Amino acid sequence: EGDNADDLVLCQAASDFGVRMISRSAQTVAVRYIDSTDTQKEDVEYEILCLLPFDSSRKRMSIIVRTNDKIYLYIKGAETSIWPNLSEYN
């Protein structure tokens, strides 16, 4: 479940593509990935390194997570606040 209508739509879309959140705490998020035939499942736990809540001046929220010795940055927000910050290496 999400905190607002956008979150609910994103969660439903992720579920439709076989991605489901199993659990969440202040330090971790566990996600289940299910293949399109619904025969293989993989559970992945992400360590939350930093959470930047939505800010109206940034027009986005971000989370930095680690799993399997890799670090990922996920961003959700207004397209106009994200695209200008991307480079050809993104």
PDB file of C-alpha atoms in Angstrom:
ATOM      1  CA  GLU A   1       0.000   0.000   0.000  1.00  0.00           C
ATOM      2  CA  GLY A   2       1.053   3.577  -0.530  1.00  0.00           C
ATOM      3  CA  ASP A   3       0.695   6.903   1.153  1.00  0.00           C
ATOM      4  CA  ASN A   4      -1.176   8.537  -1.722  1.00  0.00           C
ATOM      5  CA  ALA A   5      -2.967   7.761  -4.985  1.00  0.00           C
ATOM      6  CA  ASP A   6       0.266   7.857  -7.030  1.00  0.00           C
ATOM      7  CA  ASP A   7       1.885   5.305  -4.712  1.00  0.00           C
ATOM      8  CA  LEU A   8      -1.121   2.999  -5.009  1.00  0.00           C
ATOM      9  CA  VAL A   9      -0.990   3.146  -8.825  1.00  0.00           C
ATOM     10  CA  LEU A  10       2.771   2.474  -8.828  1.00  0.00           C
ATOM     11  CA  CYS A  11       2.349  -0.469  -6.444  1.00  0.00           C
ATOM     12  CA  GLN A  12      -0.390  -1.959  -8.630  1.00  0.00           C
ATOM     13  CA  ALA A  13       1.707  -1.523 -11.794  1.00  0.00           C
ATOM     14  CA  ALA A  14       4.712  -3.165 -10.091  1.00  0.00           C
ATOM     15  CA  SER A  15       2.508  -6.055  -8.970  1.00  0.00           C
ATOM     16  CA  ASP A  16       1.188  -6.463 -12.521  1.00  0.00           C
ATOM     17  CA  PHE A  17       4.833  -6.875 -13.630  1.00  0.00           C
ATOM     18  CA  GLY A  18       5.601  -9.440 -10.919  1.00  0.00           C
ATOM     19  CA  VAL A  19       7.269  -7.181  -8.346  1.00  0.00           C
ATOM     20  CA  ARG A  20       5.798  -7.272  -4.848  1.00  0.00           C
ATOM     21  CA  MET A  21       6.948  -5.801  -1.565  1.00  0.00           C
ATOM     22  CA  ILE A  22       7.068  -8.491   1.106  1.00  0.00           C
ATOM     23  CA  SER A  23       8.045  -6.380   4.101  1.00  0.00           C
ATOM     24  CA  ARG A  24       9.408  -2.993   5.059  1.00  0.00           C
ATOM     25  CA  SER A  25      11.121  -1.632   8.147  1.00  0.00           C
ATOM     26  CA  ALA A  26      13.090   1.534   8.786  1.00  0.00           C
ATOM     27  CA  GLN A  27      16.282  -0.279   7.744  1.00  0.00           C
ATOM     28  CA  THR A  28      15.223  -2.768   5.042  1.00  0.00           C
ATOM     29  CA  VAL A  29      12.800  -3.520   2.235  1.00  0.00           C
ATOM     30  CA  ALA A  30      12.150  -7.084   1.067  1.00  0.00           C
ATOM     31  CA  VAL A  31      10.877  -7.515  -2.499  1.00  0.00           C
ATOM     32  CA  ARG A  32       9.652 -10.623  -4.338  1.00  0.00           C
ATOM     33  CA  TYR A  33      10.246 -10.868  -8.078  1.00  0.00           C
ATOM     34  CA  ILE A  34       7.966 -13.322  -9.889  1.00  0.00           C
ATOM     35  CA  ASP A  35       8.586 -14.338 -13.510  1.00  0.00           C
ATOM     36  CA  SER A  36       5.874 -13.983 -16.143  1.00  0.00           C
ATOM     37  CA  THR A  37       4.985 -17.689 -15.965  1.00  0.00           C
ATOM     38  CA  ASP A  38       4.548 -17.449 -12.184  1.00  0.00           C
ATOM     39  CA  THR A  39       6.876 -20.429 -11.754  1.00  0.00           C
ATOM     40  CA  GLN A  40      10.044 -18.811 -10.417  1.00  0.00           C
ATOM     41  CA  LYS A  41      10.278 -16.440  -7.498  1.00  0.00           C
ATOM     42  CA  GLU A  42      13.249 -14.569  -6.102  1.00  0.00           C
ATOM     43  CA  ASP A  43      13.216 -12.664  -2.820  1.00  0.00           C
ATOM     44  CA  VAL A  44      15.685  -9.802  -2.475  1.00  0.00           C
ATOM     45  CA  GLU A  45      16.342  -7.749   0.640  1.00  0.00           C
ATOM     46  CA  TYR A  46      17.501  -4.164   0.222  1.00  0.00           C
ATOM     47  CA  GLU A  47      19.259  -2.262   2.992  1.00  0.00           C
ATOM     48  CA  ILE A  48      17.993   1.334   3.131  1.00  0.00           C
ATOM     49  CA  LEU A  49      21.011   3.637   3.239  1.00  0.00           C
ATOM     50  CA  CYS A  50      19.226   6.975   2.839  1.00  0.00           C
ATOM     51  CA  LEU A  51      15.659   8.135   2.305  1.00  0.00           C
ATOM     52  CA  LEU A  52      14.989  11.644   1.036  1.00  0.00           C
ATOM     53  CA  PRO A  53      11.248  12.293   1.468  1.00  0.00           C
ATOM     54  CA  PHE A  54       9.256  14.195  -1.128  1.00  0.00           C
ATOM     55  CA  ASP A  55      10.063  17.873  -1.066  1.00  0.00           C
ATOM     56  CA  SER A  56       7.997  20.409  -3.010  1.00  0.00           C
ATOM     57  CA  SER A  57      11.092  22.398  -3.997  1.00  0.00           C
ATOM     58  CA  ARG A  58      12.866  19.248  -5.328  1.00  0.00           C
ATOM     59  CA  LYS A  59       9.589  17.846  -6.718  1.00  0.00           C
ATOM     60  CA  ARG A  60      10.796  14.309  -6.095  1.00  0.00           C
ATOM     61  CA  MET A  61      11.660  11.745  -3.445  1.00  0.00           C
ATOM     62  CA  SER A  62      14.678   9.437  -3.482  1.00  0.00           C
ATOM     63  CA  ILE A  63      15.868   6.295  -1.768  1.00  0.00           C
ATOM     64  CA  ILE A  64      19.366   4.831  -1.795  1.00  0.00           C
ATOM     65  CA  VAL A  65      19.573   1.092  -1.142  1.00  0.00           C
ATOM     66  CA  ARG A  66      22.199  -1.653  -1.094  1.00  0.00           C
ATOM     67  CA  THR A  67      21.898  -5.320  -2.042  1.00  0.00           C
ATOM     68  CA  ASN A  68      24.524  -7.861  -3.047  1.00  0.00           C
ATOM     69  CA  ASP A  69      27.284  -5.251  -2.629  1.00  0.00           C
ATOM     70  CA  LYS A  70      25.636  -2.944  -5.190  1.00  0.00           C
ATOM     71  CA  ILE A  71      24.124   0.441  -4.422  1.00  0.00           C
ATOM     72  CA  TYR A  72      21.058   1.774  -6.242  1.00  0.00           C
ATOM     73  CA  LEU A  73      19.320   5.147  -6.302  1.00  0.00           C
ATOM     74  CA  TYR A  74      15.580   5.104  -7.014  1.00  0.00           C
ATOM     75  CA  ILE A  75      13.725   8.348  -7.691  1.00  0.00           C
ATOM     76  CA  LYS A  76      10.024   9.124  -7.957  1.00  0.00           C
ATOM     77  CA  GLY A  77       8.797  12.552  -8.904  1.00  0.00           C
ATOM     78  CA  ALA A  78       7.995  15.123 -11.502  1.00  0.00           C
ATOM     79  CA  GLU A  79       9.547  14.425 -14.885  1.00  0.00           C
ATOM     80  CA  THR A  80      10.606  18.069 -15.105  1.00  0.00           C
ATOM     81  CA  SER A  81      12.722  17.670 -11.961  1.00  0.00           C
ATOM     82  CA  ILE A  82      14.360  14.393 -12.983  1.00  0.00           C
ATOM     83  CA  TRP A  83      15.238  14.673 -16.703  1.00  0.00           C
ATOM     84  CA  PRO A  84      17.432  17.794 -16.394  1.00  0.00           C
ATOM     85  CA  ASN A  85      19.635  15.973 -13.856  1.00  0.00           C
ATOM     86  CA  LEU A  86      20.381  12.966 -16.061  1.00  0.00           C
ATOM     87  CA  SER A  87      23.525  12.595 -18.122  1.00  0.00           C
ATOM     88  CA  GLU A  88      24.481  10.307 -20.981  1.00  0.00           C
ATOM     89  CA  TYR A  89      25.935   7.880 -18.402  1.00  0.00           C
ATOM     90  CA  ASN A  90      22.557   7.348 -16.700  1.00  0.00           C
TER      91      ASN A  90
END
